[in-house]
Amino acid sequence: MNFNFLLLTLLSFFWMSCDSSSHEEDFGLKRISITMDAEDLGELNNSYQAKRPFAARVDFNGRVYRGKVNYAGKSTIDAFKKSLHLTFNKPVFFGRSSIRLSSQNVDDSLLRSLLGFKVFGMAGLMVPKVEPVAIYLNQKYMGLYQMIEPVDMEFFQVRGESPLDLYKAKFANANFGPEYLGQLDDAYTVRIKPKSASAIRYLWELAIREDEASYDELEKILDIENYLNYVAAAVILKHWDGFDNNYFLARMQDGRFRIVPWDLDRIYEAFFLSNLSYLGSNNLTAKLLEKEKCLSRYLEILEEQIARVEAEGLGGKIDQWGARIGRA
C-alpha cells in the first residue's frame, strides 16, 4: 500500500475522531459547541460570580471561532443552568461580536422570550434578535438555550442608530419614584457612558413633578409614542417585571429617550400586585396617562396591539416553536 495514502488515511481518521462536533446532535436547531482548556473551565466555574471571561474555541454549526466566554445574568448566576456570554474580535452571530446564551432558567417552556420579543417587535419597538440553540461545553450537552442579541452600542449601530446615552434598569428600582432620585445608581447601570448625567436625572425629575409645564417638557425628552407602545405590549404580555426593571433607555440623537425591552422569561406571570392593571405601573406611566390626550392615545394603541396579536395567530406560532424545540 502506498505509504502516503496510508498516512493520509490515518490522519483523516484521527482528525475525525477528534472532531467532537460530529457526534453532537443539533436537534434540528443551530448548535454551538464551546471548548475550553480544563484549567480555564475550572477557573470559570470557581469564579462564576465574578463573571470573568476566559478563552474558548466556539464551533457554530461547523464554523470555528476564537473568543471568550463568561457566565452572565443576575437571577440565574447561582442556578445550576447558568446563562453564558460569548465575545469575539469580529462580528459572528447576527452580525454581532458578542452574544448572550440565555438559560431561561425560570421558564420551563423556553418559549416566553420567543413570544415576548415577537409581540414587542410587532408593537414597533427595537428588539433583540432571538433564536433557540443547542449548547455543548467540552462535549457535554448543556441543554436548550435562547441565543439573544445584547443591547449595547453595536445593537444600535447595526440598525443605523447611534445613541448618546444608554441605561439599563436594575433591581426593580427604576420606577421613576422620588425615593431613588438621589441614588440613580441603584436604579440603572450605565451601558454607554453619557457626556452628562443630567438627561436621565431630568427625565426622572419630570416624572415626579406635578406642574402643568412638566408634560410639555416630557415631550421634548421622551419619545412618548414609543413609550406608550412599550407599556401596551408589556400589559398584553403581563410583563409586570418590565415596568421598573428589565428595560433599556437609550437617548437618541434627537435628544429623546426610547425604551428597549429585555429579559422576557417571566412574561405571563400571575397578576399578583393590586396596583397592576392595563395602565401599567410606575410614576412615569401614571404621569403620562393623567393627560387626557395621552390616555386616549394609549387606549387606541392597546386596542390596536390586541387586534394585531389576534390577527397574527400567535397560538399557532407557539405550537410551531414548541414542536421545533421539544426534543432539545
PDB file of C-alpha atoms in Angstrom, residues 124-267:
ATOM      1  CA  GLY A 124     -42.885  48.733  16.585  1.00  0.00           C
ATOM      2  CA  LEU A 125     -40.117  48.641  19.179  1.00  0.00           C
ATOM      3  CA  MET A 126     -36.487  47.836  18.524  1.00  0.00           C
ATOM      4  CA  VAL A 127     -35.992  44.329  19.906  1.00  0.00           C
ATOM      5  CA  PRO A 128     -33.047  41.937  20.148  1.00  0.00           C
ATOM      6  CA  LYS A 129     -32.935  39.027  17.734  1.00  0.00           C
ATOM      7  CA  VAL A 130     -33.532  35.697  19.463  1.00  0.00           C
ATOM      8  CA  GLU A 131     -33.145  32.086  18.365  1.00  0.00           C
ATOM      9  CA  PRO A 132     -33.177  28.708  20.168  1.00  0.00           C
ATOM     10  CA  VAL A 133     -29.844  26.848  20.091  1.00  0.00           C
ATOM     11  CA  ALA A 134     -28.397  23.587  21.394  1.00  0.00           C
ATOM     12  CA  ILE A 135     -25.318  24.218  23.560  1.00  0.00           C
ATOM     13  CA  TYR A 136     -22.360  21.941  24.299  1.00  0.00           C
ATOM     14  CA  LEU A 137     -19.472  22.714  26.643  1.00  0.00           C
ATOM     15  CA  ASN A 138     -16.423  20.439  26.298  1.00  0.00           C
ATOM     16  CA  GLN A 139     -18.564  17.854  24.524  1.00  0.00           C
ATOM     17  CA  LYS A 140     -21.161  17.818  27.330  1.00  0.00           C
ATOM     18  CA  TYR A 141     -24.693  18.757  26.343  1.00  0.00           C
ATOM     19  CA  MET A 142     -25.740  21.790  28.393  1.00  0.00           C
ATOM     20  CA  GLY A 143     -29.287  21.937  27.080  1.00  0.00           C
ATOM     21  CA  LEU A 144     -31.529  24.255  25.112  1.00  0.00           C
ATOM     22  CA  TYR A 145     -30.717  27.970  25.342  1.00  0.00           C
ATOM     23  CA  GLN A 146     -32.017  31.113  23.713  1.00  0.00           C
ATOM     24  CA  MET A 147     -29.352  32.962  21.726  1.00  0.00           C
ATOM     25  CA  ILE A 148     -30.188  36.636  22.303  1.00  0.00           C
ATOM     26  CA  GLU A 149     -28.592  39.737  20.833  1.00  0.00           C
ATOM     27  CA  PRO A 150     -27.246  42.026  23.615  1.00  0.00           C
ATOM     28  CA  VAL A 151     -28.474  45.617  23.787  1.00  0.00           C
ATOM     29  CA  ASP A 152     -25.346  47.767  23.501  1.00  0.00           C
ATOM     30  CA  MET A 153     -23.793  50.281  21.116  1.00  0.00           C
ATOM     31  CA  GLU A 154     -23.366  47.587  18.458  1.00  0.00           C
ATOM     32  CA  PHE A 155     -27.087  46.733  18.768  1.00  0.00           C
ATOM     33  CA  PHE A 156     -27.960  50.243  17.621  1.00  0.00           C
ATOM     34  CA  GLN A 157     -25.178  50.544  15.051  1.00  0.00           C
ATOM     35  CA  VAL A 158     -26.389  47.510  13.060  1.00  0.00           C
ATOM     36  CA  ARG A 159     -29.772  49.274  12.942  1.00  0.00           C
ATOM     37  CA  GLY A 160     -28.264  52.526  11.689  1.00  0.00           C
ATOM     38  CA  GLU A 161     -28.651  54.302  15.037  1.00  0.00           C
ATOM     39  CA  SER A 162     -26.143  55.937  17.371  1.00  0.00           C
ATOM     40  CA  PRO A 163     -27.489  56.716  20.862  1.00  0.00           C
ATOM     41  CA  LEU A 164     -25.957  59.387  23.026  1.00  0.00           C
ATOM     42  CA  ASP A 165     -26.571  57.529  26.314  1.00  0.00           C
ATOM     43  CA  LEU A 166     -27.785  54.063  27.282  1.00  0.00           C
ATOM     44  CA  TYR A 167     -29.049  52.883  30.673  1.00  0.00           C
ATOM     45  CA  LYS A 168     -30.309  49.513  31.881  1.00  0.00           C
ATOM     46  CA  ALA A 169     -32.935  49.336  34.618  1.00  0.00           C
ATOM     47  CA  LYS A 170     -31.975  47.131  37.561  1.00  0.00           C
ATOM     48  CA  PHE A 171     -33.054  45.817  40.967  1.00  0.00           C
ATOM     49  CA  ALA A 172     -36.722  46.712  40.253  1.00  0.00           C
ATOM     50  CA  ASN A 173     -35.862  50.276  41.349  1.00  0.00           C
ATOM     51  CA  ALA A 174     -36.362  52.074  38.031  1.00  0.00           C
ATOM     52  CA  ASN A 175     -39.939  53.125  38.769  1.00  0.00           C
ATOM     53  CA  PHE A 176     -39.379  56.895  38.462  1.00  0.00           C
ATOM     54  CA  GLY A 177     -40.335  57.313  42.097  1.00  0.00           C
ATOM     55  CA  PRO A 178     -38.965  60.077  44.344  1.00  0.00           C
ATOM     56  CA  GLU A 179     -37.169  57.598  46.603  1.00  0.00           C
ATOM     57  CA  TYR A 180     -34.422  56.893  44.040  1.00  0.00           C
ATOM     58  CA  LEU A 181     -33.971  60.337  42.526  1.00  0.00           C
ATOM     59  CA  GLY A 182     -30.931  60.931  44.710  1.00  0.00           C
ATOM     60  CA  GLN A 183     -29.424  57.497  44.069  1.00  0.00           C
ATOM     61  CA  LEU A 184     -29.957  56.658  40.421  1.00  0.00           C
ATOM     62  CA  ASP A 185     -27.005  54.263  40.550  1.00  0.00           C
ATOM     63  CA  ASP A 186     -29.357  51.912  42.385  1.00  0.00           C
ATOM     64  CA  ALA A 187     -31.897  52.127  39.572  1.00  0.00           C
ATOM     65  CA  TYR A 188     -29.727  51.970  36.429  1.00  0.00           C
ATOM     66  CA  THR A 189     -26.413  50.705  35.174  1.00  0.00           C
ATOM     67  CA  VAL A 190     -24.736  52.894  32.569  1.00  0.00           C
ATOM     68  CA  ARG A 191     -24.084  50.930  29.367  1.00  0.00           C
ATOM     69  CA  ILE A 192     -22.915  53.818  27.163  1.00  0.00           C
ATOM     70  CA  LYS A 193     -21.200  56.442  29.256  1.00  0.00           C
ATOM     71  CA  PRO A 194     -23.104  59.724  28.897  1.00  0.00           C
ATOM     72  CA  LYS A 195     -21.393  63.026  28.284  1.00  0.00           C
ATOM     73  CA  SER A 196     -23.613  64.356  31.056  1.00  0.00           C
ATOM     74  CA  ALA A 197     -25.683  62.567  33.712  1.00  0.00           C
ATOM     75  CA  SER A 198     -28.259  65.337  33.618  1.00  0.00           C
ATOM     76  CA  ALA A 199     -30.530  63.801  30.951  1.00  0.00           C
ATOM     77  CA  ILE A 200     -31.674  60.718  32.886  1.00  0.00           C
ATOM     78  CA  ARG A 201     -31.974  62.761  36.066  1.00  0.00           C
ATOM     79  CA  TYR A 202     -34.084  65.370  34.283  1.00  0.00           C
ATOM     80  CA  LEU A 203     -36.396  62.667  32.895  1.00  0.00           C
ATOM     81  CA  TRP A 204     -36.812  61.289  36.415  1.00  0.00           C
ATOM     82  CA  GLU A 205     -37.495  64.756  37.831  1.00  0.00           C
ATOM     83  CA  LEU A 206     -40.169  65.425  35.205  1.00  0.00           C
ATOM     84  CA  ALA A 207     -41.888  62.149  36.088  1.00  0.00           C
ATOM     85  CA  ILE A 208     -42.436  63.270  39.680  1.00  0.00           C
ATOM     86  CA  ARG A 209     -43.164  66.939  39.068  1.00  0.00           C
ATOM     87  CA  GLU A 210     -46.804  67.990  39.329  1.00  0.00           C
ATOM     88  CA  ASP A 211     -46.850  71.269  37.410  1.00  0.00           C
ATOM     89  CA  GLU A 212     -48.580  71.559  34.042  1.00  0.00           C
ATOM     90  CA  ALA A 213     -45.409  72.526  32.196  1.00  0.00           C
ATOM     91  CA  SER A 214     -43.688  69.246  33.074  1.00  0.00           C
ATOM     92  CA  TYR A 215     -45.743  67.301  30.496  1.00  0.00           C
ATOM     93  CA  ASP A 216     -44.665  69.648  27.707  1.00  0.00           C
ATOM     94  CA  GLU A 217     -41.069  69.175  28.816  1.00  0.00           C
ATOM     95  CA  LEU A 218     -41.519  65.381  28.746  1.00  0.00           C
ATOM     96  CA  GLU A 219     -42.453  65.543  25.067  1.00  0.00           C
ATOM     97  CA  LYS A 220     -39.048  67.086  24.375  1.00  0.00           C
ATOM     98  CA  ILE A 221     -37.025  64.430  26.186  1.00  0.00           C
ATOM     99  CA  LEU A 222     -39.124  61.242  25.776  1.00  0.00           C
ATOM    100  CA  ASP A 223     -40.447  59.524  22.647  1.00  0.00           C
ATOM    101  CA  ILE A 224     -43.930  59.201  24.128  1.00  0.00           C
ATOM    102  CA  GLU A 225     -45.367  57.131  21.250  1.00  0.00           C
ATOM    103  CA  ASN A 226     -42.552  54.616  21.665  1.00  0.00           C
ATOM    104  CA  TYR A 227     -43.073  54.537  25.425  1.00  0.00           C
ATOM    105  CA  LEU A 228     -46.847  54.001  25.195  1.00  0.00           C
ATOM    106  CA  ASN A 229     -46.300  51.168  22.712  1.00  0.00           C
ATOM    107  CA  TYR A 230     -43.918  49.574  25.206  1.00  0.00           C
ATOM    108  CA  VAL A 231     -46.409  49.855  28.081  1.00  0.00           C
ATOM    109  CA  ALA A 232     -49.247  48.427  25.980  1.00  0.00           C
ATOM    110  CA  ALA A 233     -47.190  45.423  24.841  1.00  0.00           C
ATOM    111  CA  ALA A 234     -45.960  44.844  28.407  1.00  0.00           C
ATOM    112  CA  VAL A 235     -49.564  44.821  29.653  1.00  0.00           C
ATOM    113  CA  ILE A 236     -50.672  42.386  26.936  1.00  0.00           C
ATOM    114  CA  LEU A 237     -47.760  40.082  27.849  1.00  0.00           C
ATOM    115  CA  LYS A 238     -48.267  40.505  31.624  1.00  0.00           C
ATOM    116  CA  HIS A 239     -44.653  41.654  31.750  1.00  0.00           C
ATOM    117  CA  TRP A 240     -45.083  43.157  35.214  1.00  0.00           C
ATOM    118  CA  ASP A 241     -41.329  42.906  35.763  1.00  0.00           C
ATOM    119  CA  GLY A 242     -40.841  45.327  32.884  1.00  0.00           C
ATOM    120  CA  PHE A 243     -42.267  48.494  34.445  1.00  0.00           C
ATOM    121  CA  ASP A 244     -39.457  49.072  36.936  1.00  0.00           C
ATOM    122  CA  ASN A 245     -36.877  46.530  35.741  1.00  0.00           C
ATOM    123  CA  ASN A 246     -35.564  44.743  32.646  1.00  0.00           C
ATOM    124  CA  TYR A 247     -35.677  47.547  30.123  1.00  0.00           C
ATOM    125  CA  PHE A 248     -33.130  49.829  28.465  1.00  0.00           C
ATOM    126  CA  LEU A 249     -33.458  53.580  27.997  1.00  0.00           C
ATOM    127  CA  ALA A 250     -31.482  54.959  25.057  1.00  0.00           C
ATOM    128  CA  ARG A 251     -31.208  58.711  24.451  1.00  0.00           C
ATOM    129  CA  MET A 252     -31.139  59.058  20.706  1.00  0.00           C
ATOM    130  CA  GLN A 253     -29.620  61.757  18.505  1.00  0.00           C
ATOM    131  CA  ASP A 254     -32.804  63.854  18.692  1.00  0.00           C
ATOM    132  CA  GLY A 255     -32.302  64.082  22.459  1.00  0.00           C
ATOM    133  CA  ARG A 256     -35.325  61.902  23.293  1.00  0.00           C
ATOM    134  CA  PHE A 257     -35.270  58.643  25.206  1.00  0.00           C
ATOM    135  CA  ARG A 258     -36.574  55.448  23.614  1.00  0.00           C
ATOM    136  CA  ILE A 259     -37.222  52.237  25.507  1.00  0.00           C
ATOM    137  CA  VAL A 260     -35.998  48.756  24.513  1.00  0.00           C
ATOM    138  CA  PRO A 261     -37.362  45.591  26.183  1.00  0.00           C
ATOM    139  CA  TRP A 262     -35.120  42.965  27.754  1.00  0.00           C
ATOM    140  CA  ASP A 263     -35.251  39.706  29.757  1.00  0.00           C
ATOM    141  CA  LEU A 264     -38.709  38.373  28.947  1.00  0.00           C
ATOM    142  CA  ASP A 265     -38.553  34.922  30.544  1.00  0.00           C
ATOM    143  CA  ARG A 266     -41.113  35.975  33.180  1.00  0.00           C
ATOM    144  CA  ILE A 267     -43.927  37.196  30.933  1.00  0.00           C
TER     145      ILE A 267
END
